């Protein structure tokens, strides 16, 4: 298996990969990194991302990892291995017949689909009161999906340990929104601005 750097050195590797493979779309608001992160997945690289989250949240009790379908699932699974194989639960965007019994429900909006509203669902069977829950996702932009996950954790009577984000777009309001809720946010790569002309500019 390929070896990646740790700590700040890995963050630089992540930034370099975003610069090289990222594609900016949609009036300079959408960053496509689907060649390695959230469509075609570089599993070894995702494993290194999981280890980076473990380092960021070292010393924190994590009983369960919660994410949202579909882009966060692979990242959450690799993070779960780094946290001694804790269970991963992903919120579903549609209540299917596979979800039996009572569910937690919270509204969200899809930024990449033009702020289309939808509900997310988590079975009450898989999220219990008193648990320490780490949220994991690929992007933090407007913060709607993450806010919905936080709401579901609170509905369950569980506690949000923090949120591990691979890429945060700081020029959009999500980071401020989530931190304003008192949630610790650890973003590996923080983007200050981006455009097709200038490329991606990271925060110092």
XYZ file of N, CA and C in Angstrom:
612
model
N 0.839 -1.190 0.000
C 0.000 0.000 0.000
C 0.880 1.247 0.000
N 0.456 2.256 -0.777
C 1.210 3.506 -0.817
C 1.235 4.167 0.555
N 2.319 4.843 0.850
C 2.465 5.553 2.109
C 2.324 7.053 1.858
N 1.627 7.715 2.752
C 1.452 9.150 2.659
C 2.043 9.805 3.893
N 2.341 11.079 3.773
C 2.864 11.831 4.899
C 1.798 11.958 5.980
N 2.209 12.406 7.153
C 1.274 12.597 8.248
C 1.193 14.073 8.602
N 0.130 14.430 9.329
C -0.026 15.777 9.849
C -0.036 16.824 8.756
N 0.697 17.916 8.976
C 0.725 19.029 8.030
C 1.264 18.609 6.676
N 2.155 17.617 6.662
C 2.716 17.166 5.390
C 1.638 16.516 4.527
N 0.717 15.747 5.147
C -0.363 15.139 4.370
C -1.314 16.205 3.847
N -1.593 17.217 4.654
C -2.468 18.305 4.208
C -1.909 18.942 2.943
N -0.601 19.107 2.876
C 0.012 19.664 1.669
C -0.175 18.718 0.482
N -0.094 17.416 0.716
C -0.359 16.459 -0.358
C -1.794 16.578 -0.850
N -2.735 16.729 0.089
C -4.145 16.890 -0.266
C -4.348 18.159 -1.094
N -3.756 19.261 -0.664
C -3.891 20.517 -1.395
C -3.326 20.384 -2.809
N -2.188 19.733 -2.913
C -1.574 19.564 -4.224
C -2.462 18.741 -5.150
N -3.095 17.739 -4.590
C -3.971 16.903 -5.417
C -5.208 17.688 -5.856
N -5.726 18.520 -4.955
C -6.863 19.365 -5.319
C -6.467 20.308 -6.447
N -5.279 20.906 -6.350
C -4.812 21.818 -7.394
C -4.679 21.100 -8.744
N -4.144 19.887 -8.711
C -3.855 19.169 -9.944
C -5.099 18.548 -10.573
N -6.009 18.020 -9.741
C -7.129 17.243 -10.269
C -8.483 17.920 -10.118
N -8.560 18.957 -9.288
C -9.835 19.621 -9.073
C -10.285 20.401 -10.296
N -11.591 20.379 -10.545
C -12.192 21.119 -11.665
C -13.251 22.057 -11.098
N -13.151 23.329 -11.434
C -14.058 24.346 -10.905
C -15.204 24.549 -11.889
N -16.417 24.490 -11.375
C -17.612 24.572 -12.206
C -18.635 25.497 -11.550
N -19.685 25.812 -12.296
C -20.853 26.484 -11.736
C -20.582 27.849 -11.164
N -20.148 28.793 -11.994
C -19.860 30.173 -11.553
C -18.873 30.211 -10.391
N -17.870 29.329 -10.495
C -16.776 29.294 -9.515
C -17.237 28.919 -8.107
N -18.300 28.126 -8.000
C -18.816 27.722 -6.695
C -18.675 26.225 -6.434
N -18.561 25.437 -7.482
C -18.504 23.978 -7.339
C -17.100 23.489 -7.673
N -16.540 22.685 -6.786
C -15.223 22.082 -7.008
C -15.403 20.586 -7.169
N -15.087 20.087 -8.359
C -15.200 18.658 -8.634
C -13.872 17.973 -8.310
N -13.912 17.055 -7.365
C -12.744 16.238 -7.030
C -13.144 14.765 -7.105
N -13.991 14.477 -8.094
C -14.565 13.139 -8.185
C -13.614 12.124 -8.785
N -12.410 12.556 -9.167
C -11.429 11.601 -9.677
C -10.726 10.818 -8.586
N -10.805 11.320 -7.326
C -10.119 10.602 -6.245
C -10.885 10.589 -4.930
N -11.928 11.440 -4.782
C -12.538 11.584 -3.465
C -13.971 11.065 -3.372
N -14.841 11.465 -4.301
C -16.256 11.197 -4.064
C -17.029 10.637 -5.258
N -16.325 10.088 -6.226
C -16.995 9.301 -7.284
C -16.104 8.106 -7.577
N -14.973 8.339 -8.233
C -13.890 7.354 -8.214
C -13.072 7.638 -6.958
N -12.867 6.614 -6.128
C -12.209 6.828 -4.842
C -10.837 6.177 -4.806
N -9.841 6.967 -4.435
C -8.498 6.466 -4.191
C -8.485 5.971 -2.746
N -8.650 4.677 -2.556
C -8.896 4.132 -1.216
C -7.700 4.342 -0.291
N -6.498 4.185 -0.816
C -5.312 4.415 0.023
C -5.261 5.866 0.485
N -5.623 6.777 -0.404
C -5.631 8.190 -0.044
C -6.722 8.469 0.990
N -7.886 7.837 0.823
C -8.964 7.988 1.801
C -8.554 7.425 3.160
N -7.776 6.351 3.142
C -7.289 5.803 4.404
C -6.387 6.809 5.114
N -5.556 7.509 4.346
C -4.708 8.546 4.935
C -5.545 9.699 5.479
N -6.640 10.015 4.806
C -7.563 11.037 5.306
C -8.158 10.596 6.640
N -8.548 9.322 6.730
C -9.065 8.800 7.988
C -8.063 8.914 9.120
N -6.805 8.631 8.829
C -5.753 8.758 9.838
C -5.563 10.225 10.249
N -5.705 11.134 9.275
C -5.575 12.561 9.584
C -6.675 13.009 10.535
N -7.886 12.493 10.341
C -8.975 12.827 11.268
C -8.713 12.238 12.651
N -8.146 11.050 12.690
C -7.818 10.450 13.984
C -6.808 11.329 14.741
N -5.839 11.859 14.020
C -4.860 12.753 14.650
C -5.528 14.027 15.143
N -6.435 14.589 14.348
C -7.106 15.829 14.736
C -7.962 15.637 15.987
N -8.586 14.480 16.103
C -9.495 14.222 17.222
C -8.890 13.252 18.240
N -7.578 13.227 18.310
C -6.891 12.368 19.281
C -7.342 12.737 20.695
N -7.603 11.724 21.495
C -8.030 11.965 22.864
C -9.531 12.082 23.028
N -10.265 12.182 21.923
C -11.727 12.268 21.989
C -12.335 10.865 21.977
N -13.339 10.664 22.780
C -14.094 9.413 22.718
C -15.020 9.470 21.517
N -14.963 8.460 20.674
C -15.839 8.373 19.506
C -16.509 6.997 19.533
N -17.810 6.981 19.729
C -18.558 5.725 19.761
C -19.131 5.356 18.404
N -19.317 6.367 17.565
C -19.983 6.145 16.285
C -19.630 7.293 15.347
N -19.544 6.972 14.062
C -19.331 8.004 13.045
C -20.611 8.128 12.231
N -21.016 9.372 11.997
C -22.239 9.645 11.240
C -21.900 10.497 10.029
N -22.424 10.114 8.871
C -22.239 10.868 7.644
C -23.545 10.858 6.869
N -23.499 11.330 5.634
C -24.695 11.390 4.797
C -24.376 10.778 3.447
N -25.346 10.086 2.866
C -25.092 9.503 1.556
C -25.008 10.596 0.486
N -24.219 10.377 -0.572
C -23.420 9.180 -0.754
C -21.939 9.499 -0.609
N -21.574 10.767 -0.810
C -20.154 11.100 -0.925
C -19.362 10.892 0.356
N -20.028 10.976 1.508
C -19.297 10.851 2.761
C -19.016 9.428 3.199
N -19.652 8.450 2.565
C -19.613 7.087 3.090
C -18.208 6.488 3.046
N -17.544 6.576 1.903
C -16.213 5.991 1.791
C -15.233 6.627 2.763
N -15.301 7.956 2.889
C -14.407 8.669 3.808
C -14.692 8.245 5.246
N -15.970 8.169 5.598
C -16.349 7.778 6.956
C -15.872 6.372 7.288
N -15.949 5.469 6.330
C -15.511 4.088 6.577
C -14.010 4.017 6.843
N -13.225 4.788 6.098
C -11.791 4.804 6.336
C -11.461 5.462 7.670
N -12.228 6.482 8.041
C -12.025 7.100 9.350
C -12.384 6.126 10.463
N -13.419 5.334 10.254
C -13.836 4.361 11.272
C -12.739 3.355 11.573
N -12.018 2.932 10.547
C -10.901 2.013 10.768
C -9.836 2.660 11.642
N -9.598 3.950 11.410
C -8.595 4.666 12.208
C -9.044 4.829 13.657
N -10.347 4.871 13.873
C -10.891 4.977 15.231
C -11.269 3.598 15.774
N -10.400 2.632 15.550
C -10.569 1.281 16.097
C -11.865 0.617 15.652
N -12.239 0.871 14.397
C -13.355 0.172 13.761
C -14.690 0.452 14.449
N -14.940 1.712 14.801
C -16.249 2.067 15.350
C -17.299 1.966 14.243
N -18.574 1.811 14.596
C -19.611 1.705 13.563
C -19.782 3.005 12.784
N -20.139 2.865 11.519
C -20.489 4.006 10.669
C -21.979 3.940 10.355
N -22.662 5.055 10.548
C -24.057 5.183 10.150
C -24.128 6.300 9.116
N -24.864 6.074 8.025
C -25.052 7.172 7.082
C -26.529 7.504 6.967
N -26.802 8.808 7.003
C -28.168 9.285 6.825
C -28.585 9.073 5.377
N -29.811 8.595 5.195
C -30.341 8.375 3.855
C -31.191 9.561 3.431
N -31.198 9.814 2.130
C -31.961 10.936 1.594
C -33.370 10.534 1.179
N -33.654 9.252 1.240
C -34.994 8.760 0.956
C -35.331 7.669 1.959
N -36.544 7.698 2.480
C -36.974 6.657 3.398
C -37.448 5.463 2.585
N -36.633 4.418 2.557
C -36.947 3.230 1.776
C -37.526 2.145 2.672
N -37.948 1.061 2.046
C -38.496 -0.071 2.797
C -37.440 -0.742 3.661
N -36.154 -0.474 3.363
C -35.085 -1.068 4.164
C -34.971 -0.433 5.541
N -35.550 0.761 5.711
C -35.530 1.420 7.013
C -36.810 1.050 7.749
N -36.670 0.161 8.697
C -37.831 -0.325 9.434
C -37.963 0.436 10.746
N -39.201 0.620 11.195
C -39.436 1.223 12.504
C -39.281 2.723 12.506
N -39.033 3.275 13.691
C -38.962 4.723 13.858
C -37.649 5.278 13.326
N -37.723 6.513 12.858
C -36.541 7.174 12.313
C -36.447 8.594 12.856
N -35.221 9.103 12.872
C -34.998 10.524 13.079
C -35.030 11.185 11.708
N -35.654 12.353 11.623
C -35.798 13.071 10.355
C -35.345 14.512 10.549
N -34.622 15.038 9.548
C -34.232 16.436 9.595
C -34.160 16.981 8.170
N -34.563 18.236 7.953
C -34.526 18.816 6.604
C -33.143 19.331 6.237
N -32.834 19.276 4.952
C -31.561 19.786 4.435
C -31.790 20.314 3.028
N -30.757 20.976 2.495
C -30.775 21.443 1.116
C -29.508 20.984 0.421
N -29.619 20.635 -0.853
C -28.465 20.219 -1.638
C -27.865 21.417 -2.356
N -26.639 21.791 -1.973
C -25.973 22.920 -2.627
C -25.650 22.609 -4.076
N -25.173 21.392 -4.335
C -24.756 21.041 -5.697
C -25.945 20.816 -6.620
N -27.153 20.710 -6.049
C -28.345 20.539 -6.875
C -29.274 21.758 -6.763
N -28.657 22.935 -6.653
C -29.432 24.162 -6.674
C -30.286 24.389 -5.448
N -29.774 24.006 -4.283
C -30.482 24.181 -3.010
C -31.823 23.456 -2.989
N -31.885 22.317 -3.648
C -33.105 21.515 -3.638
C -33.344 20.972 -2.231
N -34.535 21.198 -1.637
C -34.801 20.703 -0.286
C -35.098 19.208 -0.264
N -34.691 18.559 0.799
C -34.980 17.145 0.994
C -34.872 16.847 2.485
N -35.353 15.684 2.896
C -35.202 15.220 4.267
C -34.145 14.134 4.327
N -33.448 14.047 5.463
C -32.553 12.917 5.692
C -33.119 12.074 6.825
N -32.816 10.788 6.776
C -33.391 9.820 7.708
C -32.303 8.955 8.329
N -32.399 8.716 9.621
C -31.535 7.770 10.318
C -32.420 6.925 11.222
N -32.274 5.617 11.128
C -33.051 4.725 11.981
C -32.666 4.913 13.444
N -33.674 4.989 14.305
C -33.417 5.147 15.741
C -32.661 3.955 16.317
N -32.679 2.850 15.597
C -31.976 1.640 16.040
C -30.465 1.853 16.098
N -29.949 2.777 15.275
C -28.504 2.895 15.101
C -27.898 4.163 15.691
N -28.650 4.881 16.505
C -28.124 6.079 17.150
C -28.783 6.198 18.509
N -27.988 6.117 19.581
C -28.513 5.993 20.932
C -28.129 7.182 21.807
N -28.943 7.438 22.787
C -28.684 8.510 23.745
C -27.369 8.266 24.471
N -26.628 9.349 24.673
C -25.381 9.269 25.421
C -24.164 8.945 24.584
N -24.342 8.560 23.328
C -23.189 8.227 22.491
C -22.428 9.482 22.067
N -21.131 9.309 21.869
C -20.269 10.369 21.359
C -20.130 10.146 19.851
N -20.594 11.116 19.072
C -20.705 10.932 17.626
C -19.791 11.913 16.903
N -18.987 11.387 15.985
C -18.143 12.207 15.122
C -18.797 12.282 13.745
N -18.987 13.495 13.250
C -19.540 13.702 11.916
C -18.407 13.780 10.905
N -18.614 13.159 9.747
C -17.604 13.158 8.684
C -18.287 13.513 7.368
N -17.652 14.391 6.582
C -18.182 14.672 5.247
C -17.056 15.141 4.339
N -17.333 15.117 3.027
C -16.299 15.513 2.075
C -16.166 17.023 1.972
N -17.293 17.752 1.942
C -17.267 19.199 1.775
C -18.066 19.893 2.864
N -17.654 21.108 3.187
C -18.450 22.032 3.989
C -18.550 23.322 3.183
N -19.788 23.638 2.741
C -20.028 24.836 1.941
C -21.041 25.730 2.661
N -22.318 25.423 2.484
C -23.361 26.205 3.160
C -23.760 25.621 4.506
N -23.384 24.391 4.775
C -23.596 23.806 6.091
C -24.955 23.185 6.324
N -25.778 23.091 5.283
C -27.130 22.565 5.474
C -27.126 21.091 5.868
N -26.363 20.270 5.148
C -26.330 18.840 5.440
C -25.754 18.580 6.829
N -24.693 19.299 7.173
C -24.075 19.105 8.479
C -25.015 19.559 9.597
N -25.741 20.629 9.363
C -26.725 21.087 10.350
C -27.799 20.034 10.575
N -28.220 19.377 9.501
C -29.232 18.327 9.623
C -28.688 17.139 10.421
N -27.433 16.779 10.194
C -26.830 15.687 10.962
C -26.732 16.050 12.436
N -26.350 17.282 12.736
C -26.279 17.732 14.123
C -27.647 17.638 14.778
N -28.667 18.068 14.055
C -30.035 18.008 14.571
C -30.433 16.577 14.902
N -30.074 15.637 14.047
C -30.426 14.236 14.281
C -29.701 13.690 15.512
N -28.428 14.045 15.667
C -27.690 13.608 16.861
C -28.368 14.143 18.119
N -28.777 15.387 18.094
C -29.451 15.973 19.253
C -30.812 15.321 19.499
N -31.535 14.988 18.419
C -32.807 14.287 18.582
C -32.614 12.964 19.320
N -31.491 12.317 19.065
C -31.208 11.018 19.673
C -30.737 11.136 21.119
N -30.451 12.352 21.559
C -29.889 12.527 22.898
C -28.424 12.162 22.967
N -27.769 12.140 21.801
C -26.335 11.854 21.737
C -25.573 13.172 21.681
N -24.239 13.077 21.654
C -23.380 14.266 21.700
C -22.486 14.315 20.468
N -22.423 15.484 19.843
C -21.525 15.679 18.711
C -20.124 15.983 19.232
N -19.184 15.086 18.954
C -17.785 15.301 19.347
C -17.149 16.377 18.477
N -17.498 16.376 17.208
C -16.938 17.323 16.266
C -17.297 16.906 14.856
N -16.794 17.672 13.894
C -17.030 17.382 12.482
C -15.696 17.373 11.755
N -15.398 16.275 11.086
C -14.205 16.162 10.268
C -14.565 16.380 8.807
N -13.990 17.403 8.215
C -14.318 17.797 6.842
C -13.057 17.717 5.992
N -13.166 17.133 4.815
C -11.994 17.058 3.942
C -11.698 18.425 3.339
N -12.719 19.084 2.769
C -12.527 20.374 2.101
C -13.584 21.359 2.586
N -13.142 22.475 3.138
C -14.054 23.541 3.561
C -13.871 24.744 2.643
N -14.975 25.257 2.117
C -14.951 26.478 1.319
C -15.284 27.631 2.255
N -14.253 28.329 2.718
C -14.446 29.341 3.752
C -15.158 30.586 3.232
N -15.234 30.744 1.908
C -15.932 31.899 1.342
C -17.444 31.684 1.309
N -17.889 30.523 1.753
C -19.313 30.255 1.915
C -19.606 30.114 3.407
N -20.879 30.241 3.822
C -21.182 30.472 5.245
C -21.209 29.233 6.135
N -20.987 28.044 5.586
C -21.169 26.829 6.376
C -20.274 26.732 7.595
N -19.000 27.072 7.441
C -18.071 26.951 8.562
C -18.485 27.809 9.735
N -18.828 29.052 9.450
C -19.261 29.962 10.512
C -20.559 29.475 11.148
N -21.468 28.965 10.322
C -22.747 28.452 10.830
C -22.536 27.300 11.802
N -21.719 26.321 11.417
C -21.538 25.130 12.249
C -20.746 25.454 13.504
N -19.698 26.242 13.373
C -18.929 26.632 14.562
C -19.789 27.475 15.506
N -20.731 28.235 14.929
C -21.641 29.020 15.751
C -22.580 28.176 16.579
N -22.749 26.921 16.196
C -23.553 25.983 16.974
C -22.746 25.351 18.110
N -21.473 25.759 18.228
C -20.617 25.206 19.268
C -19.960 23.898 18.897
N -19.975 23.554 17.615
C -19.396 22.293 17.150
C -17.956 22.523 16.698
N -17.074 21.694 17.158
C -15.678 21.744 16.722
C -15.576 21.227 15.290
N -15.025 22.041 14.400
C -14.863 21.661 13.000
C -13.376 21.565 12.695
N -12.969 20.412 12.175
C -11.590 20.201 11.743
C -11.597 19.930 10.246
N -11.172 20.917 9.475
C -11.133 20.802 8.020
C -9.690 20.622 7.571
N -9.445 19.626 6.746
C -8.082 19.339 6.321
C -7.574 20.376 5.325
N -8.404 20.743 4.355
C -8.039 21.757 3.368
C -9.093 22.853 3.401
N -8.658 24.097 3.609
C -9.572 25.231 3.708
C -9.312 26.168 2.528
N -10.345 26.357 1.705
C -10.219 27.143 0.482
C -10.699 28.563 0.737
N -9.837 29.537 0.417
C -10.187 30.948 0.578
C -10.972 31.465 -0.620
N -10.600 31.032 -1.825
C -11.295 31.450 -3.048
C -10.923 30.481 -4.159
N -11.710 30.521 -5.234
C -11.387 29.679 -6.383
C -12.094 30.229 -7.611
N -11.438 30.071 -8.750
C -12.028 30.441 -10.033
C -11.295 29.672 -11.117
N -11.921 29.595 -12.273
C -11.279 28.896 -13.388
C -10.012 29.625 -13.833
N -9.958 30.929 -13.588
C -8.804 31.713 -14.014
C -7.637 31.556 -13.026
N -7.914 31.655 -11.737
C -6.848 31.638 -10.728
C -6.614 30.270 -10.116
N -7.547 29.345 -10.313
C -7.459 28.051 -9.657
C -7.914 28.148 -8.211
N -7.459 27.215 -7.392
C -7.853 27.168 -5.994
C -6.811 27.896 -5.146
N -7.291 28.794 -4.299
C -6.421 29.514 -3.365
C -6.780 29.068 -1.963
N -5.809 28.522 -1.242
C -6.054 28.000 0.093
C -5.786 29.053 1.168
N -6.470 28.880 2.298
C -6.215 29.752 3.450
C -4.805 29.510 3.965
N -4.215 30.526 4.510
C -2.878 30.409 5.085
C -2.933 29.593 6.377
